[in-house]
mmCIF file of C-alpha atoms and ligand atoms in Angstrom:
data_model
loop_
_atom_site.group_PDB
_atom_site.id
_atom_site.type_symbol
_atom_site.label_atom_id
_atom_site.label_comp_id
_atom_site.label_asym_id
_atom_site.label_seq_id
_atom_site.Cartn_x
_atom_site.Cartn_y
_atom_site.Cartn_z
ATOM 1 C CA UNK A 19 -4.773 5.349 25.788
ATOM 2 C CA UNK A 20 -1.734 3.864 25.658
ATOM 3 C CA UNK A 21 1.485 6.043 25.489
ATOM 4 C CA UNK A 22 3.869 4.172 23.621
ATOM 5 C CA UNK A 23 1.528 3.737 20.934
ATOM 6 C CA UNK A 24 0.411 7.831 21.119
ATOM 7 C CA UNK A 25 2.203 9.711 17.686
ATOM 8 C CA UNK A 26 2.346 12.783 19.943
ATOM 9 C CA UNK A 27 4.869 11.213 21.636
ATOM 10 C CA UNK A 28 6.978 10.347 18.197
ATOM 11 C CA UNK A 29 7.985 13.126 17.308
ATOM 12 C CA UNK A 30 5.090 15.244 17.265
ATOM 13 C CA UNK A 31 4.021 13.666 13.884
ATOM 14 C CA UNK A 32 0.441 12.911 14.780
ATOM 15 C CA UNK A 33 -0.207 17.211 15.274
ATOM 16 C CA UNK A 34 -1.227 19.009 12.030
ATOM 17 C CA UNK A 35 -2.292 22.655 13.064
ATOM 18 C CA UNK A 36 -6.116 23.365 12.519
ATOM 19 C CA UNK A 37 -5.980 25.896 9.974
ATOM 20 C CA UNK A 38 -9.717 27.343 9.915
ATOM 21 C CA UNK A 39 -13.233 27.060 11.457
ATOM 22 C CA UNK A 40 -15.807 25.083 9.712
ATOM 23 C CA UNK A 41 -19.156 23.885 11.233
ATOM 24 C CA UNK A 42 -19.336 20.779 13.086
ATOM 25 C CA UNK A 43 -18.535 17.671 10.834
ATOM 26 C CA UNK A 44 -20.272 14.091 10.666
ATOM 27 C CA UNK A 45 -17.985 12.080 12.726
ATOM 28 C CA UNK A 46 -19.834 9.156 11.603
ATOM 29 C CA UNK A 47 -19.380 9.196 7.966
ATOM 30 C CA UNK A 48 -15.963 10.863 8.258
ATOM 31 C CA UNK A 49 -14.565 8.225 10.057
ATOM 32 C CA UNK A 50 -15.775 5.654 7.567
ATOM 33 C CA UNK A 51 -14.304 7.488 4.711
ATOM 34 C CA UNK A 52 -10.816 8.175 6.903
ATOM 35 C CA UNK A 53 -10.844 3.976 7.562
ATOM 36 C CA UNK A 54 -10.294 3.644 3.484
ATOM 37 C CA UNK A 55 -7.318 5.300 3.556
ATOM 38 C CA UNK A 56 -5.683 3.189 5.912
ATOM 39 C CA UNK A 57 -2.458 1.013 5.710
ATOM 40 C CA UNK A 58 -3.998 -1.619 7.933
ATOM 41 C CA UNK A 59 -7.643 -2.764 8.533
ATOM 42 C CA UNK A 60 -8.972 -1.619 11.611
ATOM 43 C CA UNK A 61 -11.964 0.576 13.106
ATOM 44 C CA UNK A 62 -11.782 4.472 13.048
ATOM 45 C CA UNK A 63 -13.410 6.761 15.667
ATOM 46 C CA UNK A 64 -13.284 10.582 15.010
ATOM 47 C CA UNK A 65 -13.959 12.730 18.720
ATOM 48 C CA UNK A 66 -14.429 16.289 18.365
ATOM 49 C CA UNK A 67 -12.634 18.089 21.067
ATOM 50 C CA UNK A 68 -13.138 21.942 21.803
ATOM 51 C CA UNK A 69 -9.549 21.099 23.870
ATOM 52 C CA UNK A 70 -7.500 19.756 21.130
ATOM 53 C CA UNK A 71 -5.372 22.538 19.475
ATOM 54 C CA UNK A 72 -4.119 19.470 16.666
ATOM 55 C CA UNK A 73 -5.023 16.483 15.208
ATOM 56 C CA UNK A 74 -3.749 14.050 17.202
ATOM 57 C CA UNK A 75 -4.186 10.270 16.034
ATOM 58 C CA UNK A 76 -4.008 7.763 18.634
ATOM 59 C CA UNK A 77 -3.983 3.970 18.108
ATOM 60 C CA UNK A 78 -5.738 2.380 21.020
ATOM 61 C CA UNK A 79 -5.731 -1.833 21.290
ATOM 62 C CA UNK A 80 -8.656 -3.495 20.316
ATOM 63 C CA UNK A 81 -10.351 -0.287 19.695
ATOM 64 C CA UNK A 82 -8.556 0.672 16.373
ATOM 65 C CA UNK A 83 -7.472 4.426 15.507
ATOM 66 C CA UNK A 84 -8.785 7.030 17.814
ATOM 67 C CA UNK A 85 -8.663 10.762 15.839
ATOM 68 C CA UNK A 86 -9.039 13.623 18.011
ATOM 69 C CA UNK A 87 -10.012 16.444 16.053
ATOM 70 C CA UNK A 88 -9.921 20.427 16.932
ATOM 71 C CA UNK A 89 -13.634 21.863 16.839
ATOM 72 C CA UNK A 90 -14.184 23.216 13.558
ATOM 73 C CA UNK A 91 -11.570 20.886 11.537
ATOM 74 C CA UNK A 92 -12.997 19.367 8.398
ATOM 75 C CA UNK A 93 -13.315 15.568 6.818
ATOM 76 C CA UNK A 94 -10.121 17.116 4.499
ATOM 77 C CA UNK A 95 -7.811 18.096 7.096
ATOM 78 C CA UNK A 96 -8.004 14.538 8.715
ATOM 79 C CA UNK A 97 -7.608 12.396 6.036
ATOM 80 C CA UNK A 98 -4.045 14.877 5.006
ATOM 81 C CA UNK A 99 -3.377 13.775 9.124
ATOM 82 C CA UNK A 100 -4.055 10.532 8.183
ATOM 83 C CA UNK A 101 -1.885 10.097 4.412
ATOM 84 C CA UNK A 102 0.582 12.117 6.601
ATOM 85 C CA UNK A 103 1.115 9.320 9.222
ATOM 86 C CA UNK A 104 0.286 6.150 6.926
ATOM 87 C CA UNK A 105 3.923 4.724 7.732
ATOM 88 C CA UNK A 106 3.946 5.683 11.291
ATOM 89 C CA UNK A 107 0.124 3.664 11.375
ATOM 90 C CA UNK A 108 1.613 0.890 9.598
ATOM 91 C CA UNK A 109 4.178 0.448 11.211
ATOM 92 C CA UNK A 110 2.875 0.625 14.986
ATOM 93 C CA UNK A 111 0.009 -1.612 13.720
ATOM 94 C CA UNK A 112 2.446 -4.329 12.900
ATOM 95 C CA UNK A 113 4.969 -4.029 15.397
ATOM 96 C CA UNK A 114 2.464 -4.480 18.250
ATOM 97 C CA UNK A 115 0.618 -7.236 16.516
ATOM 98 C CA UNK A 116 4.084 -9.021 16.529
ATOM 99 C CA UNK A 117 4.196 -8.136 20.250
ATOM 100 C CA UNK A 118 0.397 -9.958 20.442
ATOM 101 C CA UNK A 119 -1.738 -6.679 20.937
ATOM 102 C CA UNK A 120 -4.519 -6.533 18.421
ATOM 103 C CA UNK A 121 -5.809 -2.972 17.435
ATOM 104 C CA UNK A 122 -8.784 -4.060 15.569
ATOM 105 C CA UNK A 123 -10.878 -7.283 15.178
ATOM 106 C CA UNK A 124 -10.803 -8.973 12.042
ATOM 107 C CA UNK A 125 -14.642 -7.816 11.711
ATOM 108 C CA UNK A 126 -14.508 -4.613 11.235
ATOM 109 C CA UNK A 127 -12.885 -5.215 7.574
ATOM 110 C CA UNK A 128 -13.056 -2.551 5.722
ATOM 111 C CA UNK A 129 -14.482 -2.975 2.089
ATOM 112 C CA UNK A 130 -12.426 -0.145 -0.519
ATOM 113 C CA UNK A 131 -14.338 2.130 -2.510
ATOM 114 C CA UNK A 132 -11.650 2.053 -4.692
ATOM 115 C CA UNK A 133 -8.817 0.141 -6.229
ATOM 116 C CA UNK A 134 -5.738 2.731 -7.321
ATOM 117 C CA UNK A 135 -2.858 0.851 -8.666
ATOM 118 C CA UNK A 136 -0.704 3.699 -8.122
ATOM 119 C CA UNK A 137 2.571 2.647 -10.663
ATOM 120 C CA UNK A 138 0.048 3.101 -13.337
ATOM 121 C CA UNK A 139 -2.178 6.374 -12.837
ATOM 122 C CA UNK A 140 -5.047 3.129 -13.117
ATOM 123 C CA UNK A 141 -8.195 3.404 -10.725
ATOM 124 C CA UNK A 142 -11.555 1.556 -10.473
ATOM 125 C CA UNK A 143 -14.314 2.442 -8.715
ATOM 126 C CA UNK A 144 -15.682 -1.049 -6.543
ATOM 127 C CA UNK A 145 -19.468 -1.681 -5.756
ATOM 128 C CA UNK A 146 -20.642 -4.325 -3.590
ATOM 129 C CA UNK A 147 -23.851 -6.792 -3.895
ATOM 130 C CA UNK A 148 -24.616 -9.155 -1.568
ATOM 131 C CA UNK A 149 -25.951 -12.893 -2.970
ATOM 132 C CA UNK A 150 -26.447 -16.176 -1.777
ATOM 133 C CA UNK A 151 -23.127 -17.592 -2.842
ATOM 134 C CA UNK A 152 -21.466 -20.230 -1.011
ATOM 135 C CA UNK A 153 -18.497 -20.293 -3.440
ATOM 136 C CA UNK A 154 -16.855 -16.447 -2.089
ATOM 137 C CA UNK A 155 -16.928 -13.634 -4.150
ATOM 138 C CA UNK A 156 -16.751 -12.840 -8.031
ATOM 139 C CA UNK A 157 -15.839 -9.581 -9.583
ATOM 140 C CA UNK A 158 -16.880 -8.312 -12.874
ATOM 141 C CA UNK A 159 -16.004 -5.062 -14.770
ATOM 142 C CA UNK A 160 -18.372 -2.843 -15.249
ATOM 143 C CA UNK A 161 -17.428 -0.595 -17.743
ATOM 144 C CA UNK A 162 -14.055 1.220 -17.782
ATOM 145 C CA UNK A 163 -12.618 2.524 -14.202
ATOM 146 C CA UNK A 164 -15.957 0.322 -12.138
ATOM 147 C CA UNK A 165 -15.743 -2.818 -11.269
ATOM 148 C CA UNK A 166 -18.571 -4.768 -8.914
ATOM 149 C CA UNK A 167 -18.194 -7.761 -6.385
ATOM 150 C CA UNK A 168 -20.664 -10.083 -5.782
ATOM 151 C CA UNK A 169 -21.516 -12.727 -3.636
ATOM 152 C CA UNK A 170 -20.090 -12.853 0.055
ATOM 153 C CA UNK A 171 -19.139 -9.800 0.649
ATOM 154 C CA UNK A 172 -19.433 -9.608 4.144
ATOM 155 C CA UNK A 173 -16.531 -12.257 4.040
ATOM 156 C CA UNK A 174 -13.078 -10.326 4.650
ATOM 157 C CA UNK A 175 -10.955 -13.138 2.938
ATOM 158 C CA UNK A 176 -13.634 -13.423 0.465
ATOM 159 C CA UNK A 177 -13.342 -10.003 -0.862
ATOM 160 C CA UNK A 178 -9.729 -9.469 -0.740
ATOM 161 C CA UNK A 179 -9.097 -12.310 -2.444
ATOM 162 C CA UNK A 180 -11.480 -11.260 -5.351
ATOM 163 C CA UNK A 181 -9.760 -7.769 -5.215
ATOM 164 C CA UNK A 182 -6.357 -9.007 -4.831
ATOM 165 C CA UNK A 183 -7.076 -11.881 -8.125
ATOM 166 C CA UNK A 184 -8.410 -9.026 -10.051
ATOM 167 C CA UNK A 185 -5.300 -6.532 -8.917
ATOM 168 C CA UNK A 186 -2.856 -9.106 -9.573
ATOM 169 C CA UNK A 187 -3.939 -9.816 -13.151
ATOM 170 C CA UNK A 188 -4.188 -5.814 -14.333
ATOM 171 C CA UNK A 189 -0.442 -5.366 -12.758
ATOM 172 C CA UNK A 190 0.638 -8.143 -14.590
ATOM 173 C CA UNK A 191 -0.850 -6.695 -18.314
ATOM 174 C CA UNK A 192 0.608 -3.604 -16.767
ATOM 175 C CA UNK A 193 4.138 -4.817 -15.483
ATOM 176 C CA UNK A 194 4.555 -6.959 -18.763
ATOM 177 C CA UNK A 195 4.885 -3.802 -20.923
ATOM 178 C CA UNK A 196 6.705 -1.559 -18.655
ATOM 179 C CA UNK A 197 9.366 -4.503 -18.430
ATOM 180 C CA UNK A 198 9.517 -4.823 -21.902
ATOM 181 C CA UNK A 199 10.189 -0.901 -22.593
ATOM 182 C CA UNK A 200 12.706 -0.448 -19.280
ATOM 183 C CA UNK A 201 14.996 -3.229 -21.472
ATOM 184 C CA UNK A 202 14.577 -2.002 -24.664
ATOM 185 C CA UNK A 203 15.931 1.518 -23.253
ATOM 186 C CA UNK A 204 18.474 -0.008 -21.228
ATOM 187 C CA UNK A 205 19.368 -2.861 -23.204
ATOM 188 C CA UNK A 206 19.678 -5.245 -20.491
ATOM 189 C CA UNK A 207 17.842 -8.083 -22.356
ATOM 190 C CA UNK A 208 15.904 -10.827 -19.988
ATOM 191 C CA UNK A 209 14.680 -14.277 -21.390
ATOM 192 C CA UNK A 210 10.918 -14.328 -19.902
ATOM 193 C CA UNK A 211 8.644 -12.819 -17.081
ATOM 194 C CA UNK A 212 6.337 -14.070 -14.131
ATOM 195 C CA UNK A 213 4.206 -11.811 -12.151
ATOM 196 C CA UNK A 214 2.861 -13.234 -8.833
ATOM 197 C CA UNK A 215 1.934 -12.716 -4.919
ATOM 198 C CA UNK A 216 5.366 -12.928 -3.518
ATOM 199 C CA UNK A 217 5.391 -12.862 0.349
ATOM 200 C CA UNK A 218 8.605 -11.469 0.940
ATOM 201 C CA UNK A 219 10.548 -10.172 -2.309
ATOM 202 C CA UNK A 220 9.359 -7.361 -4.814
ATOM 203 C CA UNK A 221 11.168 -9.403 -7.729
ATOM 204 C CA UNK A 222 14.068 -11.680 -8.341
ATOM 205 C CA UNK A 223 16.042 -13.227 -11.284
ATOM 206 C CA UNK A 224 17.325 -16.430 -12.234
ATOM 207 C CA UNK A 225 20.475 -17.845 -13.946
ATOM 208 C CA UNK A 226 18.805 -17.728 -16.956
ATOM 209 C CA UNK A 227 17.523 -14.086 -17.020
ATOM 210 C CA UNK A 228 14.219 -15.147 -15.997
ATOM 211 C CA UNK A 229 12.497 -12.500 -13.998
ATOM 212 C CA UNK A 230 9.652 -12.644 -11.559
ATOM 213 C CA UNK A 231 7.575 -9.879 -10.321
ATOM 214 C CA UNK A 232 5.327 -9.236 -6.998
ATOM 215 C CA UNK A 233 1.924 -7.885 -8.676
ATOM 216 C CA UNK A 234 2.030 -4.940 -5.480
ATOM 217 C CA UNK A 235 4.581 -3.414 -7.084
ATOM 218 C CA UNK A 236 1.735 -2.034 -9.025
ATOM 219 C CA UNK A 237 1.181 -0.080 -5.698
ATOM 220 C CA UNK A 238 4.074 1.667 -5.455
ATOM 221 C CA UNK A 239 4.901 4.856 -6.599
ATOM 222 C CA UNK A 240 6.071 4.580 -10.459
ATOM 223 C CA UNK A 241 9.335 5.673 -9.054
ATOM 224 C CA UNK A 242 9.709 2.758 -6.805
ATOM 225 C CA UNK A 243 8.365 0.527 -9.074
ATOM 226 C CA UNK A 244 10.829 1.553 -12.174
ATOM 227 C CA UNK A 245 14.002 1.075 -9.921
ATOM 228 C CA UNK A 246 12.774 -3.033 -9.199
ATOM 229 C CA UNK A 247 12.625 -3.421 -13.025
ATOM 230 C CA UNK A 248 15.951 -1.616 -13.441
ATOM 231 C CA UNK A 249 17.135 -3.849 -10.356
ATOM 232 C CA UNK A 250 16.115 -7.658 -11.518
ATOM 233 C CA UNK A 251 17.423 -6.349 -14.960
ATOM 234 C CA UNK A 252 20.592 -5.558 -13.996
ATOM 235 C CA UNK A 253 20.418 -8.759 -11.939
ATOM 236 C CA UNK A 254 20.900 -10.229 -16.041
ATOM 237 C CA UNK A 255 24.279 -9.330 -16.020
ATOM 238 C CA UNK A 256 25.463 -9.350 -12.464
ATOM 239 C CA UNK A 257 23.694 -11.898 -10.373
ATOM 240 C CA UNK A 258 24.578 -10.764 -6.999
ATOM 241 C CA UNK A 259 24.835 -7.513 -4.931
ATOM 242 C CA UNK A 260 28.363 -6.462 -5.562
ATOM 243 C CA UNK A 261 29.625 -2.965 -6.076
ATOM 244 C CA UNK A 262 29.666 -4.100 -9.703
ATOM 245 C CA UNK A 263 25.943 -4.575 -9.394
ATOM 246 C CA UNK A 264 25.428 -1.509 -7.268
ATOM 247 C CA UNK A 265 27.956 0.428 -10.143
ATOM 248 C CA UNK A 266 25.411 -0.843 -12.994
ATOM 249 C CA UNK A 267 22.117 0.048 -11.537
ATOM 250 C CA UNK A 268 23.012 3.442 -10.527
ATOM 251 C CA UNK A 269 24.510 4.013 -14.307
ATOM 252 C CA UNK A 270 20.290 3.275 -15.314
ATOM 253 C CA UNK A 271 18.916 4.941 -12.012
ATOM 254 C CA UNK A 272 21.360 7.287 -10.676
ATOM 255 C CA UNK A 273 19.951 7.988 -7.191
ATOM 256 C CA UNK A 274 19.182 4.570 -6.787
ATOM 257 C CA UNK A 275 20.802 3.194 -3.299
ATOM 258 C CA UNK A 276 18.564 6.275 -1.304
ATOM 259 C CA UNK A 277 15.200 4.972 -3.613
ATOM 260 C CA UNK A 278 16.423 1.872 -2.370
ATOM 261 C CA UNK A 279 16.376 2.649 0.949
ATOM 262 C CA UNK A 280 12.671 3.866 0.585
ATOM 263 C CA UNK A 281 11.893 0.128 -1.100
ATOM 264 C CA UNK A 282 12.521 -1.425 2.098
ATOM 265 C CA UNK A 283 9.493 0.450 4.082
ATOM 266 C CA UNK A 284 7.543 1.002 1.107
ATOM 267 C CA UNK A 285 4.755 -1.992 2.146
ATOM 268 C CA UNK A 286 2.980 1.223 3.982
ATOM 269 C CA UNK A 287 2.094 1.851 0.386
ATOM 270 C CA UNK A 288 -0.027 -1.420 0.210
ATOM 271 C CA UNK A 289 -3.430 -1.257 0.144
ATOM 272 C CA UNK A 290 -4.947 -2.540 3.826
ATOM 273 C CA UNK A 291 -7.672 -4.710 2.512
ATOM 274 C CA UNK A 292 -5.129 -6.789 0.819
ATOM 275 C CA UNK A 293 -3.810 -8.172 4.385
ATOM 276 C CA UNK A 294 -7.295 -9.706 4.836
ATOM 277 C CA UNK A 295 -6.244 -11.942 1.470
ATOM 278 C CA UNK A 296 -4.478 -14.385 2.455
ATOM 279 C CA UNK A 297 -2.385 -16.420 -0.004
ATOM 280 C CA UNK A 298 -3.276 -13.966 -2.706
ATOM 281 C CA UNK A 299 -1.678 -11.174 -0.302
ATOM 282 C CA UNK A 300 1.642 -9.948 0.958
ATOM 283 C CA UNK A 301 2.463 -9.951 4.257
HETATM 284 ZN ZN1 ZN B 417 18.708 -8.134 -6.125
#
């Protein structure tokens, strides 16, 4: 254990109180299904502890995410511990890979069940099939909400960049539309769109009212996604970040410097396969 890495010590955001008794859970299978709901890739072990009065989630280096559960605390209670602390994870993951201290190895990948482009209330159910492909992954749909991937799929990079190709082309027949509708109401007219994988910027806008999109905003809360539309359109009439600019967006989004604020640590809302994808991804 390492204790500046321990949530209990931050603020006592790692503790959710056990609220009732339940018989013994499969630590096994609930640590597999806790692992999909993670901000980052890494390994999950869940220990039972008759000790433990909380959940306490602990990320140990080169182990992954320790979760120390109360006796008697069920699969439901640790995943709310776990959406509960999905910055905190996030961001302790990266800041001590930036200091050189790996949680988990690469390995232990962890496929998703499911694709939820958040934005959009749209969800897919994935299924995975192994074949002798040397050329990565394909992904076909398989009727509405299911899609399957097939080929390497013990290949991290292989899979997420199947996933992320397939995410990046729904958000853009999604993010095309919504565009479209966010100008007619606002009348802030723009001249043509791109959606792509953007490392480092949600959107941006040229000279020309030309406006590109990063296909994870299709992750974000609808909330957070609707203020970068109202943002690179506004960007069509005032092409910097002056109190003019500032004075326009919040006339379309009043609110909109504290959703702003929420924009710049809202990457804990990517998916954590979508690390593993390389040029497709984000990072
Ligand atoms: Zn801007």
């Amino acid at each position: 254990m390492q204790p500046k890495t321990s949530p209990s010590r931050a603020r006592g955001h790692g503790k959710i109180a056990a609220a009732r008794q339940k018989p013994g859970l499969d630590a096994a299978a609930v640590a597999k299904s806790l692992a999909e709901r993670l901000p980052r890739p890494m390994p999950v072990a869940v220990r039972v502890s008759g000790r433990a009065k909380n959940v306490v989630l602990r990320l140990l280096p080169g182990r992954g995410l320790e979760v120390v559960a109360p006796a008697g605390v069920g699969g439901h209670l640790l995943a709310q511990a776990i959406d509960a602390r999905r910055e905190w994870i996030a961001a302790t993951f990266d800041r001590l890979a930036a200091e050189g201290v790996t949680i988990g190895p690469a390995a232990d990948f962890q496929r998703p069940a499911r694709l939820v482009l958040t934005a959009f209330g749209r969800e897919w159910g994935v299924s995975y099939a192994a074949r002798d492909r040397a050329g990565g992954c394909t992904l076909v749909l398989r009727g509405p909400g299911q899609v399957a991937v097939t080929g390497a799929v013990d290949d991290p990079a292989a899979v997420a960049g199947a996933l992320a190709a397939f995410c990046r082309d729904r958000a853009a027949a999604l993010l095309g539309p919504a565009l479209a509708e966010v100008s007619r109401e606002s009348g802030l007219a723009y001249t043509g769109l791109t959606v792509r994988a953007q490392r480092t910027r949600w959107g941006s806008c040229t000279l020309k009212g030309r406006i590109s999109l990063n296909f994870t905003l299709a992750f974000l809360p609808w909330e957070l996604c609707r203020l970068v539309l109202y943002h690179e359109l506004c960007h069509t009439v005032e092409l910097n970040h002056s109190k003019r600019f500032w004075d326009l967006l919040e006339r379309h989004v009043p609110g909109c410097r504290a959703l702003d604020a929420q924009l710049s640590s809202a990457r804990h809302h990517l998916p954590g396969w979508l690390g593993a994808a390389g040029g497709s991804g984000v990072s």
